[in-house]
GROMACS .gro file of C-alpha atoms in nm:
model
  513
    1UNK     CA    1   0.123  14.225  -4.713
    2UNK     CA    2  -0.249  14.298  -4.696
    3UNK     CA    3  -0.360  14.489  -4.388
    4UNK     CA    4  -0.717  14.544  -4.275
    5UNK     CA    5  -0.754  14.875  -4.097
    6UNK     CA    6  -1.027  15.063  -3.917
    7UNK     CA    7  -1.232  15.345  -4.076
    8UNK     CA    8  -0.978  15.613  -3.978
    9UNK     CA    9  -0.646  15.433  -3.936
   10UNK     CA   10  -0.424  15.141  -4.036
   11UNK     CA   11  -0.188  14.974  -3.791
   12UNK     CA   12   0.141  14.912  -3.971
   13UNK     CA   13   0.335  14.623  -3.814
   14UNK     CA   14   0.707  14.639  -3.733
   15UNK     CA   15   0.892  14.641  -4.063
   16UNK     CA   16   1.209  14.446  -4.146
   17UNK     CA   17   1.535  14.630  -4.069
   18UNK     CA   18   1.771  14.465  -4.318
   19UNK     CA   19   1.754  14.771  -4.546
   20UNK     CA   20   1.731  15.033  -4.269
   21UNK     CA   21   2.094  15.148  -4.283
   22UNK     CA   22   2.270  15.394  -4.511
   23UNK     CA   23   2.105  15.573  -4.799
   24UNK     CA   24   1.878  15.283  -4.896
   25UNK     CA   25   1.501  15.297  -4.894
   26UNK     CA   26   1.290  15.042  -4.710
   27UNK     CA   27   1.214  14.832  -5.019
   28UNK     CA   28   0.840  14.856  -4.955
   29UNK     CA   29   0.558  15.052  -5.121
   30UNK     CA   30   0.240  15.138  -4.934
   31UNK     CA   31  -0.091  15.160  -5.122
   32UNK     CA   32  -0.395  15.218  -4.904
   33UNK     CA   33  -0.754  15.324  -4.949
   34UNK     CA   34  -0.928  15.630  -4.810
   35UNK     CA   35  -1.291  15.567  -4.732
   36UNK     CA   36  -1.380  15.933  -4.668
   37UNK     CA   37  -1.483  15.999  -5.029
   38UNK     CA   38  -1.215  16.268  -5.075
   39UNK     CA   39  -1.249  16.259  -5.449
   40UNK     CA   40  -1.618  16.345  -5.477
   41UNK     CA   41  -1.794  16.677  -5.537
   42UNK     CA   42  -1.667  17.006  -5.682
   43UNK     CA   43  -1.315  16.950  -5.539
   44UNK     CA   44  -1.275  16.614  -5.709
   45UNK     CA   45  -0.923  16.586  -5.852
   46UNK     CA   46  -0.808  16.905  -5.678
   47UNK     CA   47  -0.780  16.830  -5.308
   48UNK     CA   48  -0.489  16.621  -5.181
   49UNK     CA   49  -0.583  16.266  -5.090
   50UNK     CA   50  -0.265  16.189  -4.898
   51UNK     CA   51  -0.287  16.328  -4.548
   52UNK     CA   52  -0.007  16.472  -4.333
   53UNK     CA   53  -0.002  16.146  -4.137
   54UNK     CA   54   0.054  15.957  -4.464
   55UNK     CA   55   0.348  16.179  -4.554
   56UNK     CA   56   0.495  16.138  -4.205
   57UNK     CA   57   0.479  15.759  -4.251
   58UNK     CA   58   0.662  15.802  -4.582
   59UNK     CA   59   0.939  15.996  -4.407
   60UNK     CA   60   0.973  15.793  -4.087
   61UNK     CA   61   0.952  15.451  -4.254
   62UNK     CA   62   1.164  15.551  -4.559
   63UNK     CA   63   0.915  15.383  -4.793
   64UNK     CA   64   0.987  15.358  -5.164
   65UNK     CA   65   0.657  15.540  -5.217
   66UNK     CA   66   0.316  15.590  -5.067
   67UNK     CA   67  -0.015  15.607  -5.253
   68UNK     CA   68  -0.375  15.662  -5.145
   69UNK     CA   69  -0.677  15.544  -5.342
   70UNK     CA   70  -1.031  15.676  -5.301
   71UNK     CA   71  -1.332  15.454  -5.359
   72UNK     CA   72  -1.676  15.538  -5.488
   73UNK     CA   73  -2.017  15.486  -5.340
   74UNK     CA   74  -2.026  15.122  -5.459
   75UNK     CA   75  -1.666  15.044  -5.365
   76UNK     CA   76  -1.514  15.100  -5.709
   77UNK     CA   77  -1.167  15.274  -5.730
   78UNK     CA   78  -1.171  15.639  -5.835
   79UNK     CA   79  -0.867  15.866  -5.772
   80UNK     CA   80  -0.510  15.787  -5.671
   81UNK     CA   81  -0.235  16.015  -5.542
   82UNK     CA   82   0.135  15.923  -5.515
   83UNK     CA   83   0.433  16.065  -5.318
   84UNK     CA   84   0.797  15.965  -5.278
   85UNK     CA   85   1.108  16.098  -5.106
   86UNK     CA   86   1.356  16.330  -5.275
   87UNK     CA   87   1.737  16.340  -5.277
   88UNK     CA   88   1.910  16.663  -5.157
   89UNK     CA   89   1.786  16.956  -5.364
   90UNK     CA   90   1.830  17.338  -5.366
   91UNK     CA   91   1.467  17.393  -5.263
   92UNK     CA   92   1.512  17.177  -4.953
   93UNK     CA   93   1.201  16.971  -5.029
   94UNK     CA   94   1.177  16.635  -4.856
   95UNK     CA   95   0.923  16.464  -5.080
   96UNK     CA   96   0.743  16.504  -5.410
   97UNK     CA   97   0.363  16.496  -5.398
   98UNK     CA   98   0.197  16.422  -5.735
   99UNK     CA   99  -0.151  16.560  -5.811
  100UNK     CA  100  -0.444  16.323  -5.773
  101UNK     CA  101  -0.554  16.155  -6.094
  102UNK     CA  102  -0.798  15.881  -6.208
  103UNK     CA  103  -0.663  15.547  -6.093
  104UNK     CA  104  -0.667  15.393  -6.443
  105UNK     CA  105  -0.452  15.681  -6.578
  106UNK     CA  106  -0.166  15.623  -6.333
  107UNK     CA  107   0.125  15.469  -6.523
  108UNK     CA  108   0.428  15.538  -6.297
  109UNK     CA  109   0.695  15.266  -6.298
  110UNK     CA  110   0.733  15.248  -5.920
  111UNK     CA  111   1.023  15.002  -5.919
  112UNK     CA  112   1.232  15.204  -6.165
  113UNK     CA  113   1.149  15.520  -5.971
  114UNK     CA  114   1.272  15.368  -5.641
  115UNK     CA  115   1.595  15.241  -5.799
  116UNK     CA  116   1.664  15.582  -5.954
  117UNK     CA  117   1.598  15.754  -5.619
  118UNK     CA  118   1.840  15.522  -5.435
  119UNK     CA  119   2.101  15.590  -5.702
  120UNK     CA  120   2.059  15.967  -5.654
  121UNK     CA  121   2.085  15.933  -5.275
  122UNK     CA  122   2.401  15.725  -5.308
  123UNK     CA  123   2.556  15.975  -5.552
  124UNK     CA  124   2.482  16.270  -5.324
  125UNK     CA  125   2.620  16.081  -5.026
  126UNK     CA  126   2.943  15.989  -5.208
  127UNK     CA  127   2.997  16.352  -5.308
  128UNK     CA  128   2.954  16.473  -4.952
  129UNK     CA  129   3.191  16.203  -4.823
  130UNK     CA  130   3.466  16.310  -5.065
  131UNK     CA  131   3.427  16.673  -4.957
  132UNK     CA  132   3.399  16.622  -4.583
  133UNK     CA  133   3.617  16.321  -4.503
  134UNK     CA  134   3.582  15.954  -4.427
  135UNK     CA  135   3.467  15.954  -4.062
  136UNK     CA  136   3.133  15.822  -3.944
  137UNK     CA  137   2.860  16.052  -4.066
  138UNK     CA  138   2.634  16.234  -3.820
  139UNK     CA  139   2.354  16.490  -3.796
  140UNK     CA  140   2.374  16.765  -3.533
  141UNK     CA  141   2.054  16.878  -3.358
  142UNK     CA  142   2.001  17.176  -3.129
  143UNK     CA  143   1.670  17.232  -2.950
  144UNK     CA  144   1.631  17.503  -2.687
  145UNK     CA  145   1.451  17.821  -2.589
  146UNK     CA  146   1.757  18.037  -2.667
  147UNK     CA  147   1.772  18.303  -2.942
  148UNK     CA  148   1.871  18.190  -3.289
  149UNK     CA  149   2.225  18.329  -3.282
  150UNK     CA  150   2.297  18.154  -2.950
  151UNK     CA  151   2.164  17.828  -3.093
  152UNK     CA  152   2.384  17.857  -3.402
  153UNK     CA  153   2.688  17.933  -3.189
  154UNK     CA  154   2.631  17.632  -2.964
  155UNK     CA  155   2.575  17.409  -3.268
  156UNK     CA  156   2.900  17.534  -3.424
  157UNK     CA  157   3.087  17.430  -3.110
  158UNK     CA  158   2.916  17.090  -3.122
  159UNK     CA  159   3.045  17.061  -3.480
  160UNK     CA  160   3.400  17.124  -3.355
  161UNK     CA  161   3.354  16.854  -3.092
  162UNK     CA  162   3.229  16.614  -3.362
  163UNK     CA  163   3.534  16.690  -3.578
  164UNK     CA  164   3.762  16.629  -3.279
  165UNK     CA  165   3.595  16.289  -3.235
  166UNK     CA  166   3.668  16.205  -3.600
  167UNK     CA  167   3.309  16.239  -3.722
  168UNK     CA  168   3.186  16.386  -4.049
  169UNK     CA  169   2.895  16.629  -4.011
  170UNK     CA  170   2.640  16.554  -4.284
  171UNK     CA  171   2.379  16.810  -4.175
  172UNK     CA  172   2.229  17.004  -3.889
  173UNK     CA  173   1.886  17.091  -3.752
  174UNK     CA  174   1.786  17.377  -3.522
  175UNK     CA  175   1.452  17.427  -3.350
  176UNK     CA  176   1.356  17.701  -3.107
  177UNK     CA  177   1.076  17.601  -2.873
  178UNK     CA  178   0.892  17.756  -2.583
  179UNK     CA  179   0.912  17.430  -2.388
  180UNK     CA  180   1.104  17.108  -2.453
  181UNK     CA  181   0.912  16.791  -2.535
  182UNK     CA  182   0.988  16.554  -2.247
  183UNK     CA  183   0.933  16.247  -2.466
  184UNK     CA  184   1.113  16.311  -2.796
  185UNK     CA  185   1.258  16.666  -2.751
  186UNK     CA  186   1.148  16.738  -3.110
  187UNK     CA  187   0.796  16.759  -3.244
  188UNK     CA  188   0.671  16.507  -3.501
  189UNK     CA  189   0.731  16.743  -3.794
  190UNK     CA  190   1.093  16.810  -3.696
  191UNK     CA  191   1.147  16.441  -3.628
  192UNK     CA  192   1.037  16.368  -3.983
  193UNK     CA  193   1.267  16.640  -4.115
  194UNK     CA  194   1.551  16.490  -3.911
  195UNK     CA  195   1.486  16.148  -4.061
  196UNK     CA  196   1.505  16.291  -4.413
  197UNK     CA  197   1.829  16.478  -4.332
  198UNK     CA  198   1.982  16.156  -4.204
  199UNK     CA  199   1.864  15.966  -4.512
  200UNK     CA  200   1.989  16.229  -4.756
  201UNK     CA  201   2.322  16.260  -4.575
  202UNK     CA  202   2.368  15.883  -4.526
  203UNK     CA  203   2.415  15.947  -4.152
  204UNK     CA  204   2.389  15.666  -3.899
  205UNK     CA  205   2.446  15.883  -3.591
  206UNK     CA  206   2.242  16.173  -3.448
  207UNK     CA  207   2.399  16.403  -3.186
  208UNK     CA  208   2.180  16.627  -2.970
  209UNK     CA  209   2.331  16.947  -2.831
  210UNK     CA  210   2.191  16.890  -2.481
  211UNK     CA  211   2.189  16.619  -2.216
  212UNK     CA  212   1.912  16.370  -2.288
  213UNK     CA  213   1.729  16.175  -2.022
  214UNK     CA  214   1.725  15.793  -2.043
  215UNK     CA  215   1.365  15.799  -2.166
  216UNK     CA  216   1.439  16.057  -2.434
  217UNK     CA  217   1.738  15.858  -2.559
  218UNK     CA  218   1.526  15.545  -2.585
  219UNK     CA  219   1.232  15.718  -2.755
  220UNK     CA  220   1.453  15.898  -3.008
  221UNK     CA  221   1.642  15.581  -3.096
  222UNK     CA  222   1.309  15.401  -3.154
  223UNK     CA  223   1.170  15.686  -3.363
  224UNK     CA  224   1.473  15.731  -3.590
  225UNK     CA  225   1.613  15.375  -3.596
  226UNK     CA  226   1.959  15.534  -3.575
  227UNK     CA  227   2.212  15.568  -3.298
  228UNK     CA  228   2.138  15.872  -3.083
  229UNK     CA  229   2.384  16.030  -2.839
  230UNK     CA  230   2.393  16.363  -2.658
  231UNK     CA  231   2.659  16.629  -2.602
  232UNK     CA  232   2.778  16.466  -2.279
  233UNK     CA  233   2.837  16.129  -2.446
  234UNK     CA  234   3.034  16.299  -2.724
  235UNK     CA  235   3.258  16.482  -2.477
  236UNK     CA  236   3.312  16.164  -2.276
  237UNK     CA  237   3.411  15.982  -2.594
  238UNK     CA  238   3.666  16.252  -2.679
  239UNK     CA  239   3.810  16.232  -2.327
  240UNK     CA  240   3.834  15.853  -2.356
  241UNK     CA  241   4.031  15.888  -2.681
  242UNK     CA  242   4.263  16.154  -2.541
  243UNK     CA  243   4.339  16.013  -2.196
  244UNK     CA  244   4.697  15.888  -2.185
  245UNK     CA  245   4.802  15.850  -1.822
  246UNK     CA  246   4.659  15.599  -1.577
  247UNK     CA  247   4.500  15.880  -1.378
  248UNK     CA  248   4.337  16.025  -1.688
  249UNK     CA  249   4.201  15.687  -1.796
  250UNK     CA  250   4.059  15.620  -1.451
  251UNK     CA  251   3.894  15.962  -1.436
  252UNK     CA  252   3.733  15.917  -1.777
  253UNK     CA  253   3.617  15.565  -1.690
  254UNK     CA  254   3.458  15.695  -1.371
  255UNK     CA  255   3.277  15.972  -1.559
  256UNK     CA  256   3.149  15.725  -1.820
  257UNK     CA  257   3.020  15.482  -1.558
  258UNK     CA  258   2.848  15.758  -1.359
  259UNK     CA  259   2.678  15.875  -1.679
  260UNK     CA  260   2.583  15.523  -1.780
  261UNK     CA  261   2.444  15.399  -1.445
  262UNK     CA  262   2.103  15.579  -1.454
  263UNK     CA  263   2.072  15.499  -1.825
  264UNK     CA  264   2.137  15.128  -1.792
  265UNK     CA  265   1.842  14.939  -1.940
  266UNK     CA  266   1.817  14.563  -1.965
  267UNK     CA  267   1.833  14.443  -2.326
  268UNK     CA  268   1.815  14.069  -2.272
  269UNK     CA  269   1.567  13.900  -2.039
  270UNK     CA  270   1.698  13.547  -2.103
  271UNK     CA  271   1.907  13.547  -1.786
  272UNK     CA  272   1.669  13.727  -1.553
  273UNK     CA  273   1.646  13.586  -1.200
  274UNK     CA  274   1.977  13.412  -1.260
  275UNK     CA  275   2.075  13.439  -0.892
  276UNK     CA  276   1.793  13.216  -0.774
  277UNK     CA  277   1.994  12.891  -0.746
  278UNK     CA  278   2.098  12.657  -0.461
  279UNK     CA  279   2.144  12.858  -0.145
  280UNK     CA  280   1.969  13.152  -0.299
  281UNK     CA  281   1.618  13.033  -0.378
  282UNK     CA  282   1.355  13.297  -0.414
  283UNK     CA  283   1.285  13.577  -0.658
  284UNK     CA  284   1.654  13.602  -0.748
  285UNK     CA  285   1.814  13.896  -0.923
  286UNK     CA  286   1.739  14.023  -1.272
  287UNK     CA  287   2.021  14.069  -1.522
  288UNK     CA  288   1.959  14.445  -1.513
  289UNK     CA  289   2.001  14.446  -1.135
  290UNK     CA  290   2.319  14.240  -1.170
  291UNK     CA  291   2.461  14.482  -1.427
  292UNK     CA  292   2.387  14.777  -1.202
  293UNK     CA  293   2.544  14.611  -0.900
  294UNK     CA  294   2.859  14.530  -1.097
  295UNK     CA  295   2.875  14.884  -1.227
  296UNK     CA  296   2.842  15.027  -0.875
  297UNK     CA  297   3.117  14.792  -0.754
  298UNK     CA  298   3.346  14.909  -1.033
  299UNK     CA  299   3.268  15.274  -0.955
  300UNK     CA  300   3.365  15.216  -0.591
  301UNK     CA  301   3.691  15.047  -0.696
  302UNK     CA  302   3.787  15.327  -0.937
  303UNK     CA  303   3.710  15.591  -0.674
  304UNK     CA  304   3.942  15.412  -0.431
  305UNK     CA  305   4.221  15.406  -0.690
  306UNK     CA  306   4.170  15.776  -0.759
  307UNK     CA  307   4.194  15.849  -0.386
  308UNK     CA  308   4.535  15.681  -0.385
  309UNK     CA  309   4.645  15.892  -0.681
  310UNK     CA  310   4.519  16.206  -0.508
  311UNK     CA  311   4.731  16.124  -0.203
  312UNK     CA  312   5.036  16.075  -0.424
  313UNK     CA  313   4.975  16.411  -0.589
  314UNK     CA  314   4.930  16.577  -0.253
  315UNK     CA  315   5.274  16.448  -0.151
  316UNK     CA  316   5.423  16.601  -0.466
  317UNK     CA  317   5.251  16.932  -0.391
  318UNK     CA  318   5.389  16.924  -0.037
  319UNK     CA  319   5.742  16.874  -0.169
  320UNK     CA  320   5.698  17.171  -0.401
  321UNK     CA  321   5.566  17.380  -0.114
  322UNK     CA  322   5.868  17.289   0.102
  323UNK     CA  323   6.096  17.394  -0.182
  324UNK     CA  324   5.930  17.735  -0.174
  325UNK     CA  325   5.853  17.735  -0.548
  326UNK     CA  326   5.549  17.945  -0.647
  327UNK     CA  327   5.294  17.767  -0.864
  328UNK     CA  328   5.125  17.927  -1.164
  329UNK     CA  329   4.838  17.723  -1.316
  330UNK     CA  330   4.714  17.772  -1.671
  331UNK     CA  331   4.336  17.766  -1.701
  332UNK     CA  332   4.103  17.856  -1.984
  333UNK     CA  333   3.859  17.745  -2.247
  334UNK     CA  334   3.955  17.440  -2.449
  335UNK     CA  335   4.173  17.515  -2.753
  336UNK     CA  336   4.268  17.862  -2.624
  337UNK     CA  337   4.640  17.783  -2.658
  338UNK     CA  338   4.740  17.687  -2.302
  339UNK     CA  339   4.978  17.408  -2.405
  340UNK     CA  340   5.133  17.627  -2.676
  341UNK     CA  341   5.190  17.900  -2.418
  342UNK     CA  342   5.348  17.649  -2.177
  343UNK     CA  343   5.588  17.540  -2.452
  344UNK     CA  344   5.668  17.901  -2.545
  345UNK     CA  345   5.745  18.003  -2.185
  346UNK     CA  346   5.942  17.696  -2.076
  347UNK     CA  347   6.089  17.564  -2.402
  348UNK     CA  348   5.919  17.227  -2.347
  349UNK     CA  349   5.745  17.005  -2.602
  350UNK     CA  350   5.406  16.930  -2.448
  351UNK     CA  351   5.150  16.807  -2.701
  352UNK     CA  352   4.971  17.108  -2.854
  353UNK     CA  353   4.711  17.065  -3.129
  354UNK     CA  354   4.445  17.287  -3.281
  355UNK     CA  355   4.171  17.063  -3.144
  356UNK     CA  356   3.929  17.071  -2.854
  357UNK     CA  357   4.057  16.887  -2.546
  358UNK     CA  358   4.397  16.806  -2.697
  359UNK     CA  359   4.538  16.803  -2.340
  360UNK     CA  360   4.378  16.606  -2.058
  361UNK     CA  361   4.665  16.509  -1.831
  362UNK     CA  362   4.825  16.790  -1.627
  363UNK     CA  363   5.183  16.887  -1.714
  364UNK     CA  364   5.420  17.079  -1.486
  365UNK     CA  365   5.737  17.259  -1.598
  366UNK     CA  366   5.990  17.486  -1.425
  367UNK     CA  367   6.043  17.841  -1.547
  368UNK     CA  368   6.365  18.017  -1.442
  369UNK     CA  369   6.385  18.396  -1.410
  370UNK     CA  370   6.688  18.620  -1.345
  371UNK     CA  371   6.822  18.650  -0.991
  372UNK     CA  372   6.788  18.272  -0.938
  373UNK     CA  373   6.412  18.283  -0.917
  374UNK     CA  374   6.199  17.991  -1.032
  375UNK     CA  375   5.832  17.907  -1.058
  376UNK     CA  376   5.637  17.597  -1.158
  377UNK     CA  377   5.384  17.633  -1.440
  378UNK     CA  378   5.109  17.369  -1.457
  379UNK     CA  379   4.888  17.305  -1.759
  380UNK     CA  380   4.544  17.161  -1.683
  381UNK     CA  381   4.248  17.027  -1.878
  382UNK     CA  382   4.055  17.288  -2.075
  383UNK     CA  383   3.705  17.396  -1.979
  384UNK     CA  384   3.394  17.420  -2.192
  385UNK     CA  385   3.049  17.562  -2.127
  386UNK     CA  386   2.795  17.312  -1.998
  387UNK     CA  387   3.081  17.090  -1.881
  388UNK     CA  388   2.924  16.753  -1.784
  389UNK     CA  389   2.890  16.722  -1.407
  390UNK     CA  390   3.027  16.367  -1.428
  391UNK     CA  391   3.352  16.505  -1.568
  392UNK     CA  392   3.371  16.776  -1.304
  393UNK     CA  393   3.350  16.515  -1.029
  394UNK     CA  394   3.581  16.264  -1.199
  395UNK     CA  395   3.852  16.523  -1.269
  396UNK     CA  396   3.843  16.656  -0.915
  397UNK     CA  397   4.187  16.498  -0.859
  398UNK     CA  398   4.330  16.694  -1.152
  399UNK     CA  399   4.157  17.019  -1.062
  400UNK     CA  400   4.295  16.999  -0.709
  401UNK     CA  401   4.623  17.117  -0.863
  402UNK     CA  402   4.455  17.455  -0.905
  403UNK     CA  403   4.381  17.486  -0.534
  404UNK     CA  404   4.755  17.504  -0.456
  405UNK     CA  405   4.824  17.769  -0.720
  406UNK     CA  406   4.960  18.109  -0.616
  407UNK     CA  407   4.841  18.257  -0.947
  408UNK     CA  408   4.594  18.150  -1.216
  409UNK     CA  409   4.691  18.244  -1.571
  410UNK     CA  410   4.360  18.256  -1.757
  411UNK     CA  411   4.434  18.201  -2.128
  412UNK     CA  412   4.161  18.304  -2.373
  413UNK     CA  413   4.139  18.307  -2.755
  414UNK     CA  414   4.131  18.676  -2.852
  415UNK     CA  415   4.037  18.590  -3.212
  416UNK     CA  416   3.731  18.386  -3.120
  417UNK     CA  417   3.399  18.561  -3.198
  418UNK     CA  418   3.257  18.446  -2.863
  419UNK     CA  419   3.554  18.546  -2.651
  420UNK     CA  420   3.345  18.711  -2.380
  421UNK     CA  421   3.115  18.410  -2.346
  422UNK     CA  422   3.412  18.178  -2.317
  423UNK     CA  423   3.583  18.396  -2.054
  424UNK     CA  424   3.258  18.413  -1.859
  425UNK     CA  425   3.212  18.034  -1.879
  426UNK     CA  426   3.561  17.974  -1.737
  427UNK     CA  427   3.506  18.231  -1.461
  428UNK     CA  428   3.179  18.058  -1.365
  429UNK     CA  429   3.354  17.719  -1.346
  430UNK     CA  430   3.632  17.866  -1.130
  431UNK     CA  431   3.370  18.010  -0.899
  432UNK     CA  432   3.191  17.674  -0.875
  433UNK     CA  433   3.525  17.521  -0.771
  434UNK     CA  434   3.577  17.794  -0.507
  435UNK     CA  435   3.887  17.916  -0.692
  436UNK     CA  436   3.760  18.264  -0.777
  437UNK     CA  437   3.958  18.433  -0.499
  438UNK     CA  438   4.300  18.321  -0.630
  439UNK     CA  439   4.478  18.611  -0.808
  440UNK     CA  440   4.482  18.572  -1.185
  441UNK     CA  441   4.603  18.732  -1.503
  442UNK     CA  442   4.393  18.724  -1.820
  443UNK     CA  443   4.614  18.648  -2.122
  444UNK     CA  444   4.433  18.719  -2.449
  445UNK     CA  445   4.611  18.482  -2.684
  446UNK     CA  446   4.622  18.454  -3.066
  447UNK     CA  447   4.637  18.831  -3.132
  448UNK     CA  448   4.835  18.744  -3.446
  449UNK     CA  449   4.501  18.630  -3.593
  450UNK     CA  450   4.331  18.970  -3.542
  451UNK     CA  451   4.283  19.206  -3.834
  452UNK     CA  452   4.492  19.523  -3.835
  453UNK     CA  453   4.185  19.743  -3.787
  454UNK     CA  454   4.016  19.515  -3.534
  455UNK     CA  455   3.971  19.676  -3.189
  456UNK     CA  456   4.058  19.496  -2.866
  457UNK     CA  457   3.799  19.221  -2.832
  458UNK     CA  458   3.736  19.267  -2.462
  459UNK     CA  459   3.635  19.555  -2.239
  460UNK     CA  460   3.892  19.613  -1.965
  461UNK     CA  461   3.743  19.733  -1.634
  462UNK     CA  462   3.877  20.045  -1.475
  463UNK     CA  463   4.193  19.995  -1.269
  464UNK     CA  464   4.316  19.691  -1.464
  465UNK     CA  465   4.636  19.736  -1.663
  466UNK     CA  466   4.644  19.660  -2.033
  467UNK     CA  467   4.933  19.633  -2.274
  468UNK     CA  468   4.878  19.767  -2.628
  469UNK     CA  469   4.959  19.523  -2.910
  470UNK     CA  470   5.071  19.675  -3.237
  471UNK     CA  471   4.789  19.527  -3.441
  472UNK     CA  472   4.502  19.639  -3.216
  473UNK     CA  473   4.357  19.980  -3.139
  474UNK     CA  474   4.419  20.119  -2.793
  475UNK     CA  475   4.070  20.258  -2.747
  476UNK     CA  476   3.865  20.025  -2.533
  477UNK     CA  477   3.517  19.942  -2.667
  478UNK     CA  478   3.201  20.000  -2.470
  479UNK     CA  479   3.177  19.788  -2.156
  480UNK     CA  480   3.006  19.455  -2.189
  481UNK     CA  481   2.722  19.433  -1.937
  482UNK     CA  482   2.774  19.065  -1.853
  483UNK     CA  483   3.152  19.044  -1.822
  484UNK     CA  484   3.328  19.143  -1.502
  485UNK     CA  485   3.683  19.019  -1.475
  486UNK     CA  486   3.732  19.047  -1.100
  487UNK     CA  487   4.107  19.088  -1.049
  488UNK     CA  488   4.454  19.086  -1.200
  489UNK     CA  489   4.578  19.220  -1.532
  490UNK     CA  490   4.484  19.179  -1.897
  491UNK     CA  491   4.775  19.107  -2.134
  492UNK     CA  492   4.757  19.068  -2.512
  493UNK     CA  493   4.990  18.790  -2.632
  494UNK     CA  494   5.062  18.548  -2.913
  495UNK     CA  495   5.206  18.221  -2.788
  496UNK     CA  496   5.283  18.127  -3.148
  497UNK     CA  497   5.486  18.437  -3.245
  498UNK     CA  498   5.606  18.539  -2.898
  499UNK     CA  499   5.439  18.879  -2.904
  500UNK     CA  500   5.357  19.009  -2.556
  501UNK     CA  501   5.537  18.727  -2.371
  502UNK     CA  502   5.786  18.969  -2.214
  503UNK     CA  503   5.500  19.175  -2.068
  504UNK     CA  504   5.335  18.854  -1.950
  505UNK     CA  505   5.654  18.735  -1.777
  506UNK     CA  506   5.693  19.069  -1.601
  507UNK     CA  507   5.331  19.056  -1.485
  508UNK     CA  508   5.381  18.701  -1.349
  509UNK     CA  509   5.698  18.809  -1.167
  510UNK     CA  510   5.531  19.114  -1.016
  511UNK     CA  511   5.234  18.912  -0.893
  512UNK     CA  512   5.419  18.604  -0.762
  513UNK     CA  513   5.726  18.766  -0.604
   0.00000   0.00000   0.00000
């Protein structure tokens, strides 16, 4: 193609997409002229001819190479400078920029160079696939105003969510900003870096660790030519995979439709105004409007079905109340060990996996104590920080089980480095559900994973009882300024080994009876 530009710019048309996937380059080389006489004077041969905009085009368009040629006073060619992308390297460089040289001295075999580069990209991608697994490859991106350690922590949790969804993480990108870009979230430089990461890691999916607006999703997908989803979409996908019961499937479907409705954009205008037929002449209804109406109708239908299920569950709760059986509900951060604890206490075989959101559907089991005393223990869906509001509303039927509880057993992972943040996140969610006044016991699980010299991971406020596990020091650390566990007891346990379960049972008995 030969393109005629203006003195300061060239408009590149939309390029073919048949080679836009995987680790392949575009299959195109760009050679353009610079009319600004960059090669003249005392800096001739020293200054770079290729501009930052040129290099950004190289990255975004995944060109085989880009070259700029300067011309003399009479239009004759003078200097040329070449650049091409690089495979993954220890220095982390994204491209190689050659020094400017006389145009008639340039003897690079551009075709052989592009083929060798694609071979290197494919080899690096195959090696990463063997090491990380066979799932779809993705790049994780976190952009916020938070401190660096908080960003890394949030990105690590996003990586766990990606692994739960069966994805292979090929790379990650973090940027701390003073204010988010409302159009692309990332600046142009970071967008280019993201494109290179995706190319080097052979990733077709980019996951942002925040909730993106419809416009941001569209702009990012156009800029990267890859599928772009956000944290909410990833969590909804995990819930859709995990839902087993009819109630769970309906709740996930409702959450997905509520998330999708404001982001619904018409992709095909061929059937616009389809409703303008006999008996309905006039402007008609666009396909986008039809899709939205159908989606709203389905949302209304699913909500009605969930209301029926909520009534059925309320009847079951009434029967339990008439029987006079106290209810203890397990709550906590996802993957804290709630299902394992339920199995350990009741001898049941509820599904328990070392994955985020392994349990979605509530499970209730009876636990018998001496003196003919019984309670019902209910396991509920795990919480997570920044829980999508669509899920909170959709799972209202499940969370209503907590409202009838006589005691909340808050299970937390004592071995997790961010234990206090997780406990605080769960407490905030309970408060948003108006459940913060129900008595509760904090069970710090997984103490078998603590080191022998590791102190208790959580400050215990004055007046709250604490058992002393053998493998943890009894001295309480300095109080954490942001954590205030409002009521109940703190018990160290291991649902896997049984350590501390006797103390936990006694605490439950004392509170409930």
